[in-house]
């Protein structure tokens, strides 16, 4: 490239720097032709170029060049002056050499990037080298690519091919090279038709369970200039979650996830790191952690949820409705109510995921309930339509006030808070707890939490109660979560009462509350069995799992109870159905199989459960390499999901809450 540029430069130097560029060029161009003519033509002398006077040049008038005074100056009576010294035209001295040096630098960078591209192809992280993307990604500008050809040929090529994406076939890239540079991308984006379809799937199936992105504003921002669009990491994560619940694009979600994490981490390294202090990056990390929990990437999920929580706190999203400004403000004031509401929703999403992440481990959560002064989220309709709505504070709802003002998303937040209080109740013992005394601090806390759950259940407004036609995933999850929280609370009470040899009626009452709550969860699953379960909250599988374990515990004492058997069989079939779009459910199924292994009802139950799942039972119990098949859990809360290394077991075998 540099040689070509030098040749062009040498060719045009006479034109750029000669005092008579046209004269020289005319002579060079006509010389080969004139050799075939007469000798008279070979003595041709070009006419000298006429120079305009200073006045005509200044006024940009046509000058006839007559001396001592041109026609214009004679007619106007002005003094006619000719400037014999001509200014040089063309680039400044050394400019061409600078261009050559910059071209050489660009060539060196391109060569180094081409050399580094091969390892990423081998690791499967390259966007363009994934089989699943055949026919989906756009061709780079100027490349002639046959869309009917697979990127990788052979017997291992996936069934997903160009025929599955006929709308993208033959599509040329709409993303120019300059736009790719502006976006900071290293690969072309998917075809616009694929992007539109994935965005539609996300807002139809994923967004209802985690409504923290303002759909109209987000879709409108995609048409802005590259620098004003949402970060690429957020876009990729939206496509990832959409592909994970779509049969058509199911093979793409892992690649989208890798790209999203890559660009999110690259944004952290730019400058001093301030670029990530944005609502969109917090949303991206929340979606990343949600996906990682679903796919059982537990260590990464724990760290990602912590990063999202820290970002939310850094931006002050936990104090949006506080009276005092006693902390550093990192975000400008919201432009309108909708923008402020979106900030609230992002914070409460971080709050809920922070609680869910702690439930399976017993590890402390990041967000302290005492640091929150943001109001609960408004209804989805008000959020989308930009209609301001008054909402209560979390402490007011927990004290029994303003429960009727709760939105479905607000109800999910309140139940997430109750899960968090259960964790604190179990894992932050105080010296004066005296759990052997019914009047001790431990049992006072137990009764207080139980009263809050009972009051919420009784005072729940009509729009949060389940009916036959209910399809809102947050309403469904609210009703499931309240019974799940009841099971968690009373399982700990059973353990404490039996450990301290307290009156039998305490454990009996808690067992009754557990079996009633488990039966309610089973009934809710029967009511929604006809719905698309991929829309539901991913944490729902934990609710069904906990209900199933209550039935198992119950059947160990009453193995002939046909109603309990039927409920357990249905719970197994529901978990298998949830597992198709939520791989995390597979770990719960495996634990249940370990719990019923060797029991009097286990063999019959597994054979019947296989009928419900269409023969998928064998696939469900295939053990990951980090499982130890002999580990068991008693029905205690919380689950001990410890992950010290990739080879450690997922569940602990402890017989008590950890």
mmCIF file of C-alpha atoms in Angstrom, residues 79-252:
data_model
loop_
_atom_site.group_PDB
_atom_site.id
_atom_site.type_symbol
_atom_site.label_atom_id
_atom_site.label_comp_id
_atom_site.label_asym_id
_atom_site.label_seq_id
_atom_site.Cartn_x
_atom_site.Cartn_y
_atom_site.Cartn_z
ATOM 1 C CA UNK A 79 -4.180 51.635 -9.961
ATOM 2 C CA UNK A 80 -3.323 48.300 -11.561
ATOM 3 C CA UNK A 81 -0.605 46.263 -9.822
ATOM 4 C CA UNK A 82 0.701 42.822 -10.726
ATOM 5 C CA UNK A 83 2.260 40.559 -8.091
ATOM 6 C CA UNK A 84 4.990 38.626 -9.855
ATOM 7 C CA UNK A 85 5.734 36.394 -6.839
ATOM 8 C CA UNK A 86 3.277 33.501 -6.844
ATOM 9 C CA UNK A 87 2.348 31.559 -3.717
ATOM 10 C CA UNK A 88 3.164 27.879 -3.784
ATOM 11 C CA UNK A 89 0.207 25.502 -3.851
ATOM 12 C CA UNK A 90 -0.028 21.947 -2.560
ATOM 13 C CA UNK A 91 0.647 20.328 0.803
ATOM 14 C CA UNK A 92 3.090 21.665 3.362
ATOM 15 C CA UNK A 93 6.637 20.400 3.539
ATOM 16 C CA UNK A 94 6.806 16.930 5.128
ATOM 17 C CA UNK A 95 3.057 16.256 4.838
ATOM 18 C CA UNK A 96 3.491 13.410 2.345
ATOM 19 C CA UNK A 97 6.073 11.732 4.557
ATOM 20 C CA UNK A 98 3.717 11.966 7.512
ATOM 21 C CA UNK A 99 0.986 10.251 5.493
ATOM 22 C CA UNK A 100 3.388 7.476 4.523
ATOM 23 C CA UNK A 101 4.353 6.931 8.157
ATOM 24 C CA UNK A 102 0.717 6.770 9.248
ATOM 25 C CA UNK A 103 -0.118 4.291 6.489
ATOM 26 C CA UNK A 104 2.777 2.093 7.569
ATOM 27 C CA UNK A 105 1.510 2.211 11.150
ATOM 28 C CA UNK A 106 -2.004 1.192 10.085
ATOM 29 C CA UNK A 107 -0.610 -1.713 8.047
ATOM 30 C CA UNK A 108 1.364 -2.921 11.065
ATOM 31 C CA UNK A 109 -1.744 -2.799 13.278
ATOM 32 C CA UNK A 110 -3.813 -4.686 10.713
ATOM 33 C CA UNK A 111 -1.188 -7.404 10.442
ATOM 34 C CA UNK A 112 -1.008 -7.787 14.222
ATOM 35 C CA UNK A 113 -4.828 -8.036 14.490
ATOM 36 C CA UNK A 114 -4.916 -10.678 11.757
ATOM 37 C CA UNK A 115 -2.290 -12.676 13.642
ATOM 38 C CA UNK A 116 -4.268 -12.408 16.896
ATOM 39 C CA UNK A 117 -7.532 -13.409 15.234
ATOM 40 C CA UNK A 118 -6.575 -17.077 14.844
ATOM 41 C CA UNK A 119 -6.493 -18.032 18.562
ATOM 42 C CA UNK A 120 -9.938 -16.542 19.104
ATOM 43 C CA UNK A 121 -11.262 -18.586 16.199
ATOM 44 C CA UNK A 122 -9.885 -21.741 17.769
ATOM 45 C CA UNK A 123 -11.465 -20.958 21.148
ATOM 46 C CA UNK A 124 -14.873 -20.487 19.607
ATOM 47 C CA UNK A 125 -15.129 -16.913 20.836
ATOM 48 C CA UNK A 126 -14.994 -15.341 17.406
ATOM 49 C CA UNK A 127 -18.335 -14.068 16.270
ATOM 50 C CA UNK A 128 -17.785 -14.862 12.633
ATOM 51 C CA UNK A 129 -16.467 -18.373 13.173
ATOM 52 C CA UNK A 130 -19.501 -19.772 14.962
ATOM 53 C CA UNK A 131 -21.522 -22.281 12.960
ATOM 54 C CA UNK A 132 -24.743 -20.969 14.390
ATOM 55 C CA UNK A 133 -24.289 -17.608 12.748
ATOM 56 C CA UNK A 134 -24.351 -18.999 9.213
ATOM 57 C CA UNK A 135 -26.509 -16.694 7.170
ATOM 58 C CA UNK A 136 -27.349 -14.482 10.163
ATOM 59 C CA UNK A 137 -24.379 -12.139 10.296
ATOM 60 C CA UNK A 138 -24.058 -9.576 7.580
ATOM 61 C CA UNK A 139 -21.127 -9.664 5.205
ATOM 62 C CA UNK A 140 -18.526 -6.938 5.760
ATOM 63 C CA UNK A 141 -18.737 -4.081 3.279
ATOM 64 C CA UNK A 142 -17.237 -4.909 -0.068
ATOM 65 C CA UNK A 143 -16.870 -8.674 0.483
ATOM 66 C CA UNK A 144 -18.446 -11.047 -1.973
ATOM 67 C CA UNK A 145 -19.824 -13.811 0.214
ATOM 68 C CA UNK A 146 -21.976 -16.658 -0.945
ATOM 69 C CA UNK A 147 -24.757 -16.778 1.680
ATOM 70 C CA UNK A 148 -25.576 -20.369 0.811
ATOM 71 C CA UNK A 149 -22.185 -21.599 2.050
ATOM 72 C CA UNK A 150 -21.629 -22.616 5.658
ATOM 73 C CA UNK A 151 -18.766 -21.054 7.583
ATOM 74 C CA UNK A 152 -17.603 -24.520 8.629
ATOM 75 C CA UNK A 153 -18.301 -27.528 6.475
ATOM 76 C CA UNK A 154 -18.478 -31.136 7.544
ATOM 77 C CA UNK A 155 -20.602 -33.573 9.442
ATOM 78 C CA UNK A 156 -20.528 -31.466 12.589
ATOM 79 C CA UNK A 157 -22.305 -28.527 10.994
ATOM 80 C CA UNK A 158 -25.450 -27.633 12.973
ATOM 81 C CA UNK A 159 -28.939 -28.012 11.635
ATOM 82 C CA UNK A 160 -29.342 -24.238 11.805
ATOM 83 C CA UNK A 161 -28.490 -23.025 8.312
ATOM 84 C CA UNK A 162 -29.196 -20.264 5.834
ATOM 85 C CA UNK A 163 -32.578 -21.758 5.032
ATOM 86 C CA UNK A 164 -33.653 -20.986 8.592
ATOM 87 C CA UNK A 165 -32.836 -17.325 7.983
ATOM 88 C CA UNK A 166 -34.067 -16.787 4.470
ATOM 89 C CA UNK A 167 -34.909 -13.197 5.265
ATOM 90 C CA UNK A 168 -31.230 -12.488 5.869
ATOM 91 C CA UNK A 169 -29.970 -14.257 2.734
ATOM 92 C CA UNK A 170 -28.079 -12.056 0.357
ATOM 93 C CA UNK A 171 -28.288 -9.088 2.719
ATOM 94 C CA UNK A 172 -25.404 -6.680 2.395
ATOM 95 C CA UNK A 173 -24.044 -5.066 5.510
ATOM 96 C CA UNK A 174 -25.880 -1.932 6.581
ATOM 97 C CA UNK A 175 -23.139 -1.209 9.098
ATOM 98 C CA UNK A 176 -20.430 0.812 7.430
ATOM 99 C CA UNK A 177 -16.803 0.551 8.434
ATOM 100 C CA UNK A 178 -16.909 4.014 9.999
ATOM 101 C CA UNK A 179 -19.964 3.052 12.020
ATOM 102 C CA UNK A 180 -18.268 -0.116 13.280
ATOM 103 C CA UNK A 181 -15.340 2.022 14.461
ATOM 104 C CA UNK A 182 -17.728 4.481 16.154
ATOM 105 C CA UNK A 183 -19.440 1.624 17.980
ATOM 106 C CA UNK A 184 -16.100 0.098 18.957
ATOM 107 C CA UNK A 185 -16.999 -3.206 17.312
ATOM 108 C CA UNK A 186 -14.614 -5.851 16.079
ATOM 109 C CA UNK A 187 -17.232 -7.739 14.054
ATOM 110 C CA UNK A 188 -20.339 -6.909 12.003
ATOM 111 C CA UNK A 189 -23.702 -6.941 13.747
ATOM 112 C CA UNK A 190 -26.442 -9.430 12.806
ATOM 113 C CA UNK A 191 -28.743 -8.565 9.925
ATOM 114 C CA UNK A 192 -31.291 -5.878 10.741
ATOM 115 C CA UNK A 193 -34.173 -8.341 10.337
ATOM 116 C CA UNK A 194 -32.602 -10.639 12.927
ATOM 117 C CA UNK A 195 -31.977 -7.726 15.310
ATOM 118 C CA UNK A 196 -35.597 -6.582 15.034
ATOM 119 C CA UNK A 197 -36.891 -10.096 15.662
ATOM 120 C CA UNK A 198 -34.632 -10.654 18.682
ATOM 121 C CA UNK A 199 -35.641 -7.303 20.182
ATOM 122 C CA UNK A 200 -39.304 -8.236 19.737
ATOM 123 C CA UNK A 201 -38.745 -11.623 21.401
ATOM 124 C CA UNK A 202 -36.976 -9.993 24.351
ATOM 125 C CA UNK A 203 -39.743 -7.503 25.084
ATOM 126 C CA UNK A 204 -42.392 -10.172 24.583
ATOM 127 C CA UNK A 205 -40.884 -12.997 26.657
ATOM 128 C CA UNK A 206 -38.051 -11.711 28.883
ATOM 129 C CA UNK A 207 -38.968 -8.123 29.694
ATOM 130 C CA UNK A 208 -42.319 -8.859 31.451
ATOM 131 C CA UNK A 209 -40.521 -10.718 34.241
ATOM 132 C CA UNK A 210 -37.827 -8.033 34.655
ATOM 133 C CA UNK A 211 -39.414 -4.769 33.408
ATOM 134 C CA UNK A 212 -36.531 -2.353 33.914
ATOM 135 C CA UNK A 213 -35.996 -1.050 30.337
ATOM 136 C CA UNK A 214 -38.329 1.539 28.808
ATOM 137 C CA UNK A 215 -39.224 -0.174 25.551
ATOM 138 C CA UNK A 216 -40.207 2.843 23.370
ATOM 139 C CA UNK A 217 -37.180 4.854 24.467
ATOM 140 C CA UNK A 218 -34.791 1.951 23.943
ATOM 141 C CA UNK A 219 -36.075 1.072 20.461
ATOM 142 C CA UNK A 220 -36.013 4.737 19.429
ATOM 143 C CA UNK A 221 -32.421 5.129 20.627
ATOM 144 C CA UNK A 222 -31.273 2.386 18.233
ATOM 145 C CA UNK A 223 -31.799 4.827 15.359
ATOM 146 C CA UNK A 224 -29.566 7.510 16.888
ATOM 147 C CA UNK A 225 -25.975 8.243 15.930
ATOM 148 C CA UNK A 226 -23.566 5.465 17.036
ATOM 149 C CA UNK A 227 -22.276 7.509 19.979
ATOM 150 C CA UNK A 228 -25.833 8.033 21.305
ATOM 151 C CA UNK A 229 -27.039 4.445 21.059
ATOM 152 C CA UNK A 230 -27.217 2.034 24.009
ATOM 153 C CA UNK A 231 -23.877 0.334 24.740
ATOM 154 C CA UNK A 232 -23.137 -2.672 22.570
ATOM 155 C CA UNK A 233 -22.860 -4.902 25.655
ATOM 156 C CA UNK A 234 -26.510 -4.173 26.527
ATOM 157 C CA UNK A 235 -27.672 -4.829 22.973
ATOM 158 C CA UNK A 236 -25.849 -8.154 22.815
ATOM 159 C CA UNK A 237 -27.276 -9.225 26.190
ATOM 160 C CA UNK A 238 -30.819 -8.429 25.097
ATOM 161 C CA UNK A 239 -30.281 -10.574 22.014
ATOM 162 C CA UNK A 240 -28.714 -13.299 24.169
ATOM 163 C CA UNK A 241 -31.690 -13.619 26.514
ATOM 164 C CA UNK A 242 -34.080 -13.461 23.566
ATOM 165 C CA UNK A 243 -32.200 -16.244 21.776
ATOM 166 C CA UNK A 244 -32.179 -18.372 24.948
ATOM 167 C CA UNK A 245 -36.008 -18.539 24.960
ATOM 168 C CA UNK A 246 -36.377 -18.841 21.171
ATOM 169 C CA UNK A 247 -36.300 -22.125 19.288
ATOM 170 C CA UNK A 248 -35.248 -20.381 16.094
ATOM 171 C CA UNK A 249 -32.192 -18.641 17.538
ATOM 172 C CA UNK A 250 -31.406 -20.987 20.426
ATOM 173 C CA UNK A 251 -27.932 -21.780 19.077
ATOM 174 C CA UNK A 252 -26.848 -18.137 19.214
#
